[in-house]
mmCIF file of C-alpha atoms in Angstrom:
data_model
loop_
_atom_site.group_PDB
_atom_site.id
_atom_site.type_symbol
_atom_site.label_atom_id
_atom_site.label_comp_id
_atom_site.label_asym_id
_atom_site.label_seq_id
_atom_site.Cartn_x
_atom_site.Cartn_y
_atom_site.Cartn_z
ATOM 1 C CA MET A 1 -10.844 7.306 20.961
ATOM 2 C CA THR A 2 -11.449 10.933 20.010
ATOM 3 C CA GLY A 3 -14.879 10.341 18.486
ATOM 4 C CA GLU A 4 -13.799 11.819 15.157
ATOM 5 C CA PRO A 5 -13.934 9.516 12.021
ATOM 6 C CA ALA A 6 -10.779 8.038 10.914
ATOM 7 C CA GLU A 7 -9.015 9.616 7.897
ATOM 8 C CA ARG A 8 -9.552 7.647 4.605
ATOM 9 C CA ASP A 9 -7.548 7.685 1.494
ATOM 10 C CA ARG A 10 -9.399 9.553 -1.168
ATOM 11 C CA ASP A 11 -8.805 10.423 -4.771
ATOM 12 C CA ALA A 12 -9.372 13.811 -6.365
ATOM 13 C CA MET A 13 -13.068 13.228 -6.657
ATOM 14 C CA GLY A 14 -13.344 12.258 -3.135
ATOM 15 C CA ARG A 15 -13.914 8.497 -3.689
ATOM 16 C CA ALA A 16 -12.329 6.126 -1.129
ATOM 17 C CA ARG A 17 -9.072 4.601 -2.197
ATOM 18 C CA ASN A 18 -6.875 2.074 -0.444
ATOM 19 C CA ALA A 19 -3.316 3.150 -0.112
ATOM 20 C CA ARG A 20 -2.724 1.161 3.173
ATOM 21 C CA PRO A 21 -0.005 -1.390 3.188
ATOM 22 C CA ARG A 22 -1.268 -5.075 3.464
ATOM 23 C CA ASP A 23 0.471 -8.421 4.088
ATOM 24 C CA VAL A 24 0.478 -11.116 1.440
ATOM 25 C CA LEU A 25 -3.023 -12.292 2.558
ATOM 26 C CA GLY A 26 -4.508 -8.897 2.178
ATOM 27 C CA ARG A 27 -4.775 -8.076 5.810
ATOM 28 C CA PRO A 28 -4.232 -4.411 6.581
ATOM 29 C CA LEU A 29 -0.949 -3.379 8.178
ATOM 30 C CA PRO A 30 -0.363 -0.079 10.106
ATOM 31 C CA ARG A 31 0.122 2.857 7.707
ATOM 32 C CA THR A 32 3.729 3.158 8.860
ATOM 33 C CA ALA A 33 4.567 -0.671 8.438
ATOM 34 C CA ALA A 34 6.935 -1.967 5.763
ATOM 35 C CA ALA A 35 6.039 -4.991 3.704
ATOM 36 C CA GLN A 36 6.054 -8.050 5.897
ATOM 37 C CA PRO A 37 5.199 -11.693 5.681
ATOM 38 C CA ALA A 38 1.754 -12.879 6.605
ATOM 39 C CA LEU A 39 3.049 -16.197 7.888
ATOM 40 C CA ALA A 40 6.287 -17.083 9.683
ATOM 41 C CA ASP A 41 7.594 -19.048 6.778
ATOM 42 C CA GLU A 42 6.590 -16.502 4.059
ATOM 43 C CA PRO A 43 9.140 -14.275 2.357
ATOM 44 C CA VAL A 44 9.055 -10.543 2.829
ATOM 45 C CA LEU A 45 7.943 -8.936 -0.598
ATOM 46 C CA ALA A 46 9.750 -5.730 -0.247
ATOM 47 C CA ASP A 47 9.665 -4.967 -4.042
ATOM 48 C CA GLU A 48 5.946 -5.289 -4.111
ATOM 49 C CA PRO A 49 4.526 -1.747 -4.258
ATOM 50 C CA VAL A 50 1.571 -0.510 -2.295
ATOM 51 C CA LEU A 51 -0.900 0.597 -4.870
ATOM 52 C CA ALA A 52 -3.859 2.957 -4.289
ATOM 53 C CA ASP A 53 -5.893 0.970 -6.760
ATOM 54 C CA GLU A 54 -4.975 -1.672 -9.349
ATOM 55 C CA PRO A 55 -4.944 -0.327 -12.889
ATOM 56 C CA VAL A 56 -7.584 -1.534 -15.268
ATOM 57 C CA LEU A 57 -5.728 -3.985 -17.688
ATOM 58 C CA PRO A 58 -6.936 -5.358 -20.947
ATOM 59 C CA PRO A 59 -9.010 -8.519 -20.379
ATOM 60 C CA ALA A 60 -6.313 -10.988 -21.622
ATOM 61 C CA GLN A 61 -3.571 -9.252 -19.500
ATOM 62 C CA ALA A 62 -5.845 -9.190 -16.393
ATOM 63 C CA LEU A 63 -6.738 -12.754 -16.608
ATOM 64 C CA ALA A 64 -2.987 -13.672 -17.214
ATOM 65 C CA THR A 65 -1.827 -11.510 -14.283
ATOM 66 C CA ALA A 66 -4.582 -12.992 -12.033
ATOM 67 C CA GLN A 67 -3.627 -16.513 -12.970
ATOM 68 C CA ASP A 68 0.063 -15.905 -12.354
ATOM 69 C CA LEU A 69 -0.928 -14.510 -8.840
ATOM 70 C CA VAL A 70 -3.287 -17.379 -7.988
ATOM 71 C CA ASP A 71 -0.465 -19.827 -9.131
ATOM 72 C CA ALA A 72 1.990 -17.993 -6.875
ATOM 73 C CA GLY A 73 -0.394 -18.364 -3.909
ATOM 74 C CA ARG A 74 -1.437 -14.790 -3.982
ATOM 75 C CA PRO A 75 -5.116 -14.877 -4.516
ATOM 76 C CA PHE A 76 -5.769 -11.561 -2.615
ATOM 77 C CA ARG A 77 -3.733 -9.715 -5.301
ATOM 78 C CA ALA A 78 -5.490 -11.646 -8.071
ATOM 79 C CA HIS A 79 -8.741 -10.373 -6.477
ATOM 80 C CA GLU A 80 -7.433 -6.813 -6.687
ATOM 81 C CA VAL A 81 -6.577 -7.241 -10.443
ATOM 82 C CA LEU A 82 -9.919 -8.846 -11.070
ATOM 83 C CA GLU A 83 -11.837 -6.292 -9.066
ATOM 84 C CA ALA A 84 -10.230 -3.454 -11.103
ATOM 85 C CA SER A 85 -11.394 -5.204 -14.362
ATOM 86 C CA TRP A 86 -14.976 -5.613 -12.733
ATOM 87 C CA LYS A 87 -15.229 -1.853 -12.071
ATOM 88 C CA GLY A 88 -13.958 -0.985 -15.596
ATOM 89 C CA ALA A 89 -15.731 -3.702 -17.508
ATOM 90 C CA PRO A 90 -18.672 -3.100 -19.873
ATOM 91 C CA THR A 91 -22.060 -3.702 -18.210
ATOM 92 C CA ALA A 92 -22.541 -7.053 -19.921
ATOM 93 C CA GLU A 93 -19.242 -8.473 -18.340
ATOM 94 C CA ARG A 94 -19.533 -6.978 -14.899
ATOM 95 C CA ASP A 95 -20.966 -10.138 -13.296
ATOM 96 C CA LEU A 96 -18.267 -12.262 -14.869
ATOM 97 C CA TRP A 97 -15.357 -10.019 -13.417
ATOM 98 C CA ARG A 98 -17.202 -9.615 -10.114
ATOM 99 C CA GLY A 99 -17.640 -13.453 -9.916
ATOM 100 C CA LEU A 100 -13.979 -14.031 -10.619
ATOM 101 C CA ALA A 101 -13.027 -11.588 -7.907
ATOM 102 C CA GLN A 102 -15.247 -13.195 -5.468
ATOM 103 C CA ILE A 103 -13.757 -16.644 -6.156
ATOM 104 C CA ALA A 104 -10.279 -15.195 -5.634
ATOM 105 C CA VAL A 105 -11.544 -13.737 -2.310
ATOM 106 C CA GLY A 106 -12.864 -17.237 -1.419
ATOM 107 C CA LEU A 107 -9.388 -18.548 -1.970
ATOM 108 C CA THR A 108 -7.963 -15.845 0.224
ATOM 109 C CA HIS A 109 -10.396 -16.722 2.979
ATOM 110 C CA ALA A 110 -9.163 -20.310 2.807
ATOM 111 C CA GLN A 111 -5.645 -19.241 2.971
ATOM 112 C CA ARG A 112 -6.525 -17.149 6.108
ATOM 113 C CA GLY A 113 -8.149 -20.091 7.726
ATOM 114 C CA ASN A 114 -11.707 -18.768 7.427
ATOM 115 C CA ALA A 115 -13.777 -21.696 6.341
ATOM 116 C CA ARG A 116 -17.152 -19.921 6.484
ATOM 117 C CA GLY A 117 -15.947 -16.941 4.427
ATOM 118 C CA ALA A 118 -14.168 -19.279 1.890
ATOM 119 C CA VAL A 119 -17.303 -21.425 1.298
ATOM 120 C CA ALA A 120 -19.629 -18.343 1.020
ATOM 121 C CA LEU A 121 -17.447 -16.436 -1.485
ATOM 122 C CA LEU A 122 -16.455 -19.538 -3.619
ATOM 123 C CA ARG A 123 -20.172 -20.391 -4.035
ATOM 124 C CA ARG A 124 -21.214 -16.808 -4.569
ATOM 125 C CA GLY A 125 -18.587 -16.319 -7.301
ATOM 126 C CA ALA A 126 -19.415 -19.491 -8.968
ATOM 127 C CA GLU A 127 -23.145 -18.510 -8.975
ATOM 128 C CA ARG A 128 -22.386 -14.993 -10.364
ATOM 129 C CA ILE A 129 -20.413 -16.415 -13.299
ATOM 130 C CA SER A 130 -22.993 -19.186 -14.176
ATOM 131 C CA GLY A 131 -24.915 -16.782 -16.615
ATOM 132 C CA TYR A 132 -22.079 -16.875 -19.088
ATOM 133 C CA PRO A 133 -22.459 -19.949 -21.348
ATOM 134 C CA ALA A 134 -19.558 -21.299 -23.381
ATOM 135 C CA PRO A 135 -17.748 -19.907 -25.176
ATOM 136 C CA SER A 136 -17.611 -17.216 -22.490
ATOM 137 C CA PRO A 137 -15.986 -13.895 -22.800
ATOM 138 C CA HIS A 138 -12.169 -13.930 -22.913
ATOM 139 C CA ASP A 139 -11.947 -17.729 -22.765
ATOM 140 C CA VAL A 140 -12.929 -17.743 -18.955
ATOM 141 C CA ASP A 141 -13.558 -21.260 -18.085
ATOM 142 C CA VAL A 142 -16.863 -20.812 -16.556
ATOM 143 C CA ASP A 143 -17.828 -24.517 -16.332
ATOM 144 C CA GLY A 144 -14.460 -25.535 -14.898
ATOM 145 C CA LEU A 145 -14.465 -22.630 -12.349
ATOM 146 C CA ARG A 146 -17.997 -23.457 -11.239
ATOM 147 C CA GLN A 147 -16.891 -27.156 -10.742
ATOM 148 C CA GLN A 148 -13.576 -26.262 -9.066
ATOM 149 C CA SER A 149 -15.136 -23.616 -6.843
ATOM 150 C CA GLY A 150 -18.113 -25.908 -5.862
ATOM 151 C CA ALA A 151 -15.899 -28.821 -5.154
ATOM 152 C CA LEU A 152 -13.407 -26.840 -3.056
ATOM 153 C CA ALA A 153 -16.343 -25.293 -1.121
ATOM 154 C CA ASP A 154 -17.936 -28.732 -0.507
ATOM 155 C CA ARG A 155 -14.519 -30.081 0.665
ATOM 156 C CA ILE A 156 -13.994 -27.061 2.998
ATOM 157 C CA GLU A 157 -17.472 -27.472 4.417
ATOM 158 C CA ALA A 158 -16.940 -31.106 5.090
ATOM 159 C CA ALA A 159 -13.462 -31.161 6.432
ATOM 160 C CA GLY A 160 -12.367 -27.507 7.145
ATOM 161 C CA VAL A 161 -9.407 -25.517 5.615
ATOM 162 C CA ALA A 162 -6.681 -27.120 7.703
ATOM 163 C CA GLN A 163 -6.807 -30.166 5.435
ATOM 164 C CA LEU A 164 -5.963 -27.989 2.350
ATOM 165 C CA ASP A 165 -2.567 -27.609 0.872
ATOM 166 C CA ALA A 166 -1.349 -24.831 -1.588
ATOM 167 C CA ALA A 167 -2.160 -26.875 -4.732
ATOM 168 C CA ASP A 168 -5.855 -27.053 -3.649
ATOM 169 C CA LEU A 169 -6.131 -23.344 -4.013
ATOM 170 C CA ARG A 170 -4.609 -23.166 -7.472
ATOM 171 C CA ILE A 171 -7.655 -22.839 -9.863
ATOM 172 C CA ARG A 172 -7.573 -22.424 -13.617
ATOM 173 C CA LEU A 173 -9.310 -19.243 -14.829
ATOM 174 C CA ARG A 174 -9.239 -19.782 -18.612
ATOM 175 C CA VAL A 175 -9.982 -22.649 -20.814
ATOM 176 C CA ALA A 176 -6.789 -24.465 -21.678
ATOM 177 C CA ARG A 177 -5.943 -24.091 -25.434
ATOM 178 C CA PRO A 178 -3.823 -26.711 -27.213
ATOM 179 C CA PRO A 179 -0.540 -25.290 -28.550
ATOM 180 C CA ALA A 180 -0.797 -24.038 -32.137
ATOM 181 C CA ASP A 181 0.612 -26.361 -34.698
ATOM 182 C CA VAL A 182 3.629 -24.639 -36.225
ATOM 183 C CA SER A 183 4.473 -27.198 -38.859
#
């Protein structure tokens, strides 16, 4: 230990950025590490780039991307997409995006086996989005997410994360719309 602060990744404005590689559960890897699985049976994602920060996507694209990531068992990456949207959102929508990001982090904690973190973030995220009545911005399923997050938090609190399977961590972010009638 040299007593000097560790170097941090910074942008041109001096703001902290994260260019450190991470495993699929979002845990930091050594700066020199290649992509590697978080779990023994997890595939290596060598094609996944290490991004300094997620780009801010248009809302519909951000939600679709985050949903695809949650469905693929990648809630940490979904959180990064949602966090970028939160930071770039208009003031009136920031709590919505922040709450969605917190729910995704809650799912990440559940994957990592951290029951206490999972429960806290699932509940915090559900509470944060509760101020958006239906119809919510961008068809986010606020009522469904609050219900899913609360039920999952209750289940984890009662029985722990070991009893969960991958399907339990697949939540629906947007209101399901019936297919358009093309006749």
